PDB file of C-alpha atoms in Angstrom:
ATOM      1  CA  MET A 209       7.583  15.673  -8.167  1.00  0.00           C
ATOM      2  CA  THR A 210       7.922  13.987 -11.824  1.00  0.00           C
ATOM      3  CA  VAL A 211       6.566  11.214 -14.063  1.00  0.00           C
ATOM      4  CA  GLY A 212      10.347   9.822 -14.154  1.00  0.00           C
ATOM      5  CA  ASP A 213      10.825   9.870 -10.504  1.00  0.00           C
ATOM      6  CA  VAL A 214       7.352   7.860  -9.855  1.00  0.00           C
ATOM      7  CA  LEU A 215       8.846   5.401 -12.650  1.00  0.00           C
ATOM      8  CA  ARG A 216      11.614   5.434 -11.008  1.00  0.00           C
ATOM      9  CA  ALA A 217       9.707   4.971  -7.813  1.00  0.00           C
ATOM     10  CA  MET A 218       8.672   1.273  -9.456  1.00  0.00           C
ATOM     11  CA  GLU A 219      11.790   0.088 -10.351  1.00  0.00           C
ATOM     12  CA  GLU A 220      12.590   0.161  -6.414  1.00  0.00           C
ATOM     13  CA  GLY A 221      13.031  -3.871  -5.645  1.00  0.00           C
ATOM     14  CA  HIS A 222       9.812  -4.696  -4.174  1.00  0.00           C
ATOM     15  CA  PRO A 223       9.614  -8.792  -2.635  1.00  0.00           C
ATOM     16  CA  GLU A 224       8.172 -11.514  -5.451  1.00  0.00           C
ATOM     17  CA  TYR A 225       4.997 -11.867  -2.570  1.00  0.00           C
ATOM     18  CA  ILE A 226       4.310  -7.650  -2.748  1.00  0.00           C
ATOM     19  CA  ALA A 227       3.996  -8.044  -6.593  1.00  0.00           C
ATOM     20  CA  THR A 228       1.953 -11.392  -7.214  1.00  0.00           C
ATOM     21  CA  MET A 229      -0.482  -9.566  -4.136  1.00  0.00           C
ATOM     22  CA  LEU A 230      -0.957  -6.644  -5.824  1.00  0.00           C
ATOM     23  CA  ASP A 231      -1.264  -8.191  -8.284  1.00  0.00           C
ATOM     24  CA  GLN A 232      -4.613  -9.987  -6.848  1.00  0.00           C
ATOM     25  CA  VAL A 233      -5.845  -6.573  -6.009  1.00  0.00           C
ATOM     26  CA  GLN A 234      -6.239  -5.374  -8.767  1.00  0.00           C
ATOM     27  CA  ASP A 235      -7.863  -8.071 -10.211  1.00  0.00           C
ATOM     28  CA  TRP A 236     -10.359  -8.110  -7.389  1.00  0.00           C
ATOM     29  CA  MET A 237     -10.903  -4.099  -8.273  1.00  0.00           C
ATOM     30  CA  VAL A 238     -11.469  -5.277 -12.127  1.00  0.00           C
ATOM     31  CA  ALA A 239     -13.636  -7.604 -11.041  1.00  0.00           C
ATOM     32  CA  VAL A 240     -15.850  -5.310  -8.675  1.00  0.00           C
ATOM     33  CA  LEU A 241     -16.113  -2.686 -11.267  1.00  0.00           C
ATOM     34  CA  SER A 242     -17.193  -5.274 -13.956  1.00  0.00           C
ATOM     35  CA  SER A 243     -19.815  -6.748 -11.169  1.00  0.00           C
ATOM     36  CA  GLN A 244     -21.220  -3.449 -11.267  1.00  0.00           C
ATOM     37  CA  GLU A 245     -20.896  -3.652  -7.799  1.00  0.00           C
ATOM     38  CA  ILE A 246     -20.958   0.766  -7.543  1.00  0.00           C
ATOM     39  CA  VAL A 247     -23.908   1.460  -5.233  1.00  0.00           C
ATOM     40  CA  PRO A 248     -25.029   5.476  -4.272  1.00  0.00           C
ATOM     41  CA  ASN A 249     -23.527   6.452  -1.256  1.00  0.00           C
ATOM     42  CA  GLU A 250     -26.195   6.681   0.799  1.00  0.00           C
ATOM     43  CA  ASP A 251     -24.938   5.899   4.456  1.00  0.00           C
ATOM     44  CA  ASP A 252     -23.121  10.018   3.692  1.00  0.00           C
ATOM     45  CA  PHE A 253     -24.970  13.160   3.680  1.00  0.00           C
ATOM     46  CA  THR A 254     -21.273  14.967   1.969  1.00  0.00           C
ATOM     47  CA  GLY A 255     -21.869  12.234  -0.643  1.00  0.00           C
ATOM     48  CA  LEU A 256     -24.492  13.996  -1.873  1.00  0.00           C
ATOM     49  CA  GLY A 257     -26.252  10.261  -3.641  1.00  0.00           C
ATOM     50  CA  GLU A 258     -22.645  10.160  -5.361  1.00  0.00           C
ATOM     51  CA  ARG A 259     -21.772   6.501  -6.695  1.00  0.00           C
ATOM     52  CA  ARG A 260     -18.624   5.021  -4.917  1.00  0.00           C
ATOM     53  CA  PHE A 261     -16.570   1.683  -5.326  1.00  0.00           C
ATOM     54  CA  GLN A 262     -17.527  -0.979  -2.774  1.00  0.00           C
ATOM     55  CA  GLY A 263     -17.150  -3.855  -3.319  1.00  0.00           C
ATOM     56  CA  ASP A 264     -16.008  -6.762  -0.139  1.00  0.00           C
ATOM     57  CA  PRO A 265     -12.895  -6.424   1.799  1.00  0.00           C
ATOM     58  CA  GLU A 266     -13.764  -9.119   3.642  1.00  0.00           C
ATOM     59  CA  ASN A 267     -13.543 -10.786   0.936  1.00  0.00           C
ATOM     60  CA  LEU A 268     -10.558  -9.538  -0.421  1.00  0.00           C
ATOM     61  CA  MET A 269      -9.208 -10.067   2.453  1.00  0.00           C
ATOM     62  CA  GLY A 270      -9.846 -13.746   2.571  1.00  0.00           C
ATOM     63  CA  GLN A 271      -7.964 -14.505  -1.150  1.00  0.00           C
ATOM     64  CA  LEU A 272      -4.631 -12.754   0.163  1.00  0.00           C
ATOM     65  CA  GLU A 273      -4.391 -14.984   3.511  1.00  0.00           C
ATOM     66  CA  TRP A 274      -1.431 -16.879   1.304  1.00  0.00           C
ATOM     67  CA  VAL A 275       0.477 -13.589   2.018  1.00  0.00           C
ATOM     68  CA  SER A 276       0.394 -14.762   6.077  1.00  0.00           C
ATOM     69  CA  ALA A 277       3.037 -17.076   5.170  1.00  0.00           C
ATOM     70  CA  TYR A 278       5.217 -13.963   3.866  1.00  0.00           C
ATOM     71  CA  ALA A 279       3.661 -11.286   6.130  1.00  0.00           C
ATOM     72  CA  ASP A 280       1.457 -10.284   9.132  1.00  0.00           C
ATOM     73  CA  LEU A 281      -1.555  -9.399   6.691  1.00  0.00           C
ATOM     74  CA  LEU A 282      -3.979  -7.311   8.694  1.00  0.00           C
ATOM     75  CA  PRO A 283      -5.830  -5.639  10.209  1.00  0.00           C
ATOM     76  CA  ALA A 284      -6.648  -9.607  11.260  1.00  0.00           C
ATOM     77  CA  PRO A 285      -7.467 -10.446  14.546  1.00  0.00           C
ATOM     78  CA  ALA A 286      -4.374 -12.978  15.103  1.00  0.00           C
ATOM     79  CA  HIS A 287      -0.585 -12.440  13.516  1.00  0.00           C
ATOM     80  CA  GLN A 288       3.030 -14.232  13.997  1.00  0.00           C
ATOM     81  CA  LYS A 289       4.721 -11.355  14.237  1.00  0.00           C
ATOM     82  CA  ARG A 290       6.785 -11.710  10.861  1.00  0.00           C
ATOM     83  CA  SER A 291       9.811  -9.256  10.269  1.00  0.00           C
ATOM     84  CA  GLU A 292       6.918  -7.814   7.791  1.00  0.00           C
ATOM     85  CA  ALA A 293       3.662  -7.396   7.753  1.00  0.00           C
ATOM     86  CA  VAL A 294       1.231  -5.951   4.990  1.00  0.00           C
ATOM     87  CA  VAL A 295      -1.667  -3.267   5.809  1.00  0.00           C
ATOM     88  CA  ILE A 296      -4.809  -3.355   3.831  1.00  0.00           C
ATOM     89  CA  ALA A 297      -6.054  -0.408   3.808  1.00  0.00           C
ATOM     90  CA  ILE A 298      -9.258  -1.419   0.981  1.00  0.00           C
ATOM     91  CA  GLY A 299     -12.703  -0.132   1.026  1.00  0.00           C
ATOM     92  CA  PRO A 300     -14.004   0.729   5.026  1.00  0.00           C
ATOM     93  CA  ILE A 301     -10.683   0.987   6.402  1.00  0.00           C
ATOM     94  CA  ASP A 302      -8.723   4.225   4.417  1.00  0.00           C
ATOM     95  CA  VAL A 303      -5.464   5.514   4.770  1.00  0.00           C
ATOM     96  CA  ASP A 304      -5.462   6.948   7.222  1.00  0.00           C
ATOM     97  CA  GLU A 305      -7.065   3.837   9.745  1.00  0.00           C
ATOM     98  CA  GLY A 306      -4.330   1.737   7.167  1.00  0.00           C
ATOM     99  CA  LEU A 307      -1.408   4.320   8.599  1.00  0.00           C
ATOM    100  CA  ARG A 308      -2.794   3.880  12.719  1.00  0.00           C
ATOM    101  CA  ILE A 309      -2.746  -0.072  12.218  1.00  0.00           C
ATOM    102  CA  ALA A 310       0.815  -0.090  10.506  1.00  0.00           C
ATOM    103  CA  VAL A 311       2.322   2.103  13.273  1.00  0.00           C
ATOM    104  CA  ASP A 312       0.366   0.486  15.592  1.00  0.00           C
ATOM    105  CA  HIS A 313       1.072  -3.282  14.819  1.00  0.00           C
ATOM    106  CA  ALA A 314       5.607  -2.177  14.147  1.00  0.00           C
ATOM    107  CA  ALA A 315       5.836  -0.232  17.882  1.00  0.00           C
ATOM    108  CA  LEU A 316       3.152  -2.145  19.593  1.00  0.00           C
ATOM    109  CA  PHE A 317       1.701  -5.868  18.876  1.00  0.00           C
ATOM    110  CA  ALA A 318       5.575  -6.664  17.178  1.00  0.00           C
ATOM    111  CA  ARG A 319       7.795  -4.136  17.833  1.00  0.00           C
ATOM    112  CA  ASP A 320      10.977  -6.594  18.555  1.00  0.00           C
ATOM    113  CA  ALA A 321      10.238  -8.973  14.789  1.00  0.00           C
ATOM    114  CA  CYS A 322       8.641  -6.000  12.410  1.00  0.00           C
ATOM    115  CA  LYS A 323      11.158  -4.590  10.210  1.00  0.00           C
ATOM    116  CA  ARG A 324       9.105  -3.047   7.053  1.00  0.00           C
ATOM    117  CA  VAL A 325       5.369  -2.790   6.448  1.00  0.00           C
ATOM    118  CA  TRP A 326       3.819  -2.701   3.504  1.00  0.00           C
ATOM    119  CA  VAL A 327       0.823  -0.117   3.506  1.00  0.00           C
ATOM    120  CA  VAL A 328      -2.124  -1.370   0.479  1.00  0.00           C
ATOM    121  CA  CYS A 329      -4.515   1.370  -0.290  1.00  0.00           C
ATOM    122  CA  ASP A 330      -6.651   2.710  -2.944  1.00  0.00           C
ATOM    123  CA  ASN A 331      -6.781   6.418  -1.450  1.00  0.00           C
ATOM    124  CA  TRP A 332      -4.012   8.671  -1.095  1.00  0.00           C
ATOM    125  CA  ILE A 333      -4.891  11.668   1.330  1.00  0.00           C
ATOM    126  CA  VAL A 334      -1.873  13.734   1.560  1.00  0.00           C
ATOM    127  CA  GLY A 335      -3.269  15.328   5.335  1.00  0.00           C
ATOM    128  CA  ASP A 336      -3.944  11.909   6.632  1.00  0.00           C
ATOM    129  CA  ALA A 337      -0.966  10.757   5.774  1.00  0.00           C
ATOM    130  CA  LEU A 338       0.844  13.787   7.233  1.00  0.00           C
ATOM    131  CA  ARG A 339      -0.233  13.185  10.316  1.00  0.00           C
ATOM    132  CA  TYR A 340       1.906  10.033  10.435  1.00  0.00           C
ATOM    133  CA  LEU A 341       5.146  11.765   9.283  1.00  0.00           C
ATOM    134  CA  GLN A 342       6.404  11.823  13.153  1.00  0.00           C
ATOM    135  CA  HIS A 343       5.691   8.307  13.775  1.00  0.00           C
ATOM    136  CA  VAL A 344       6.869   7.078  10.771  1.00  0.00           C
ATOM    137  CA  THR A 345      10.005   9.097  10.812  1.00  0.00           C
ATOM    138  CA  VAL A 346      10.294   7.821  14.561  1.00  0.00           C
ATOM    139  CA  LEU A 347      10.127   4.204  12.657  1.00  0.00           C
ATOM    140  CA  TYR A 348      12.848   4.711  10.685  1.00  0.00           C
ATOM    141  CA  GLU A 349      15.218   6.067  13.049  1.00  0.00           C
ATOM    142  CA  MET A 350      14.094   2.109  14.807  1.00  0.00           C
ATOM    143  CA  GLY A 351      14.916   0.563  11.607  1.00  0.00           C
ATOM    144  CA  ILE A 352      11.507  -0.087  10.813  1.00  0.00           C
ATOM    145  CA  HIS A 353      10.425   1.583   7.315  1.00  0.00           C
ATOM    146  CA  VAL A 354       6.491   1.500   6.292  1.00  0.00           C
ATOM    147  CA  ARG A 355       5.870   1.271   2.870  1.00  0.00           C
ATOM    148  CA  PHE A 356       2.728   3.052   0.970  1.00  0.00           C
ATOM    149  CA  LEU A 357       1.622   1.486  -1.903  1.00  0.00           C
ATOM    150  CA  LEU A 358      -1.106   2.908  -3.854  1.00  0.00           C
ATOM    151  CA  VAL A 359      -3.008   0.665  -5.878  1.00  0.00           C
ATOM    152  CA  THR A 360      -6.112   1.443  -8.945  1.00  0.00           C
ATOM    153  CA  PRO A 361      -7.469  -1.134 -11.157  1.00  0.00           C
ATOM    154  CA  TRP A 362      -5.113   0.579 -13.697  1.00  0.00           C
ATOM    155  CA  GLY A 363      -1.892   0.277 -11.562  1.00  0.00           C
ATOM    156  CA  TRP A 364       0.238   0.238  -9.067  1.00  0.00           C
ATOM    157  CA  THR A 365       2.923   2.855  -7.472  1.00  0.00           C
ATOM    158  CA  GLU A 366       4.708   3.170  -4.151  1.00  0.00           C
ATOM    159  CA  ILE A 367       4.256   6.992  -2.377  1.00  0.00           C
ATOM    160  CA  PRO A 368       7.196   8.290   0.174  1.00  0.00           C
ATOM    161  CA  LEU A 369       6.255   8.756   3.370  1.00  0.00           C
ATOM    162  CA  GLY A 370       9.156  10.863   4.388  1.00  0.00           C
ATOM    163  CA  GLY A 371      12.771  11.534   3.441  1.00  0.00           C
ATOM    164  CA  THR A 372      14.767  14.691   2.641  1.00  0.00           C
ATOM    165  CA  VAL A 373      13.016  17.224   0.793  1.00  0.00           C
ATOM    166  CA  ARG A 374      16.099  17.798  -2.073  1.00  0.00           C
ATOM    167  CA  GLU A 375      16.026  21.739  -3.425  1.00  0.00           C
ATOM    168  CA  LYS A 376      13.414  21.169  -6.715  1.00  0.00           C
ATOM    169  CA  GLY A 377      11.376  19.906  -3.636  1.00  0.00           C
ATOM    170  CA  TYR A 378      10.403  15.881  -4.533  1.00  0.00           C
ATOM    171  CA  PHE A 379      10.910  13.438  -2.567  1.00  0.00           C
ATOM    172  CA  PRO A 380      14.736  11.134  -2.923  1.00  0.00           C
ATOM    173  CA  TRP A 381      13.447   7.861  -4.346  1.00  0.00           C
ATOM    174  CA  ARG A 382      16.570   4.684  -5.212  1.00  0.00           C
ATOM    175  CA  GLY A 383      15.772   2.740  -7.998  1.00  0.00           C
ATOM    176  CA  GLU A 384      17.181  -1.130  -8.863  1.00  0.00           C
ATOM    177  CA  GLY A 385      16.130  -1.173 -12.390  1.00  0.00           C
ATOM    178  CA  ARG A 386      13.649  -3.433 -12.085  1.00  0.00           C
ATOM    179  CA  SER A 387       9.858  -2.323 -12.590  1.00  0.00           C
ATOM    180  CA  PRO A 388       8.200  -4.326 -10.042  1.00  0.00           C
ATOM    181  CA  ARG A 389       4.868  -4.883 -12.445  1.00  0.00           C
ATOM    182  CA  ASN A 390       7.283  -6.480 -14.572  1.00  0.00           C
ATOM    183  CA  HIS A 391       9.239  -7.575 -12.111  1.00  0.00           C
ATOM    184  CA  SER A 392       7.023 -10.360 -10.589  1.00  0.00           C
ATOM    185  CA  ARG A 393       6.715 -11.944 -15.001  1.00  0.00           C
ATOM    186  CA  GLY A 394      10.443 -11.905 -15.038  1.00  0.00           C
ATOM    187  CA  THR A 395      11.709  -9.185 -16.619  1.00  0.00           C
ATOM    188  CA  THR A 396      12.812  -5.819 -16.357  1.00  0.00           C
ATOM    189  CA  GLY A 397      11.604  -2.546 -17.595  1.00  0.00           C
ATOM    190  CA  GLU A 398      13.617  -2.045 -19.939  1.00  0.00           C
ATOM    191  CA  ASP A 399      12.431  -5.976 -21.439  1.00  0.00           C
ATOM    192  CA  ALA A 400       8.818  -4.630 -21.546  1.00  0.00           C
ATOM    193  CA  ALA A 401       9.099  -1.203 -22.859  1.00  0.00           C
ATOM    194  CA  SER A 402      10.753  -3.628 -26.167  1.00  0.00           C
TER     195      SER A 402
END
């Protein structure tokens, strides 16, 4: 995977509400970091007192309730079985649990309606993602697309969860010429560079 591949992946079109939501998640992360809400990792022996990003994921979910007008916002006790779903896997919900929620929602709880699930996460653990690769492949064959968005306070990108590996060993991403960060502001990647 090259830097060019990542940049081309970010050029792939994303719905306006996704770009706006990711900007809001980043703003939340920056607010948490600036409030010094980073605490020692006391509940995990293996953390050895290491400091970690804490924040209040429930506060974030409350701020993102507007997303429910466009997609099922998960984890939430109730949803409307829309054609899209957004799984917020930040804080206590990790990649593994986020992907499980995505698969359960698409395959079980909204199987007749859901066609795309966005998994928004603040970390990427390859082993956790690989455990769900077969699930993601089966969902794709059923016409359901699982899209993984990695977000940090400094930016975000989409990471492919499946597909055919090319000779060079990277995933074949396709782009439409617009950067999501600039898309929400109505500019193209070329406009932003100039």
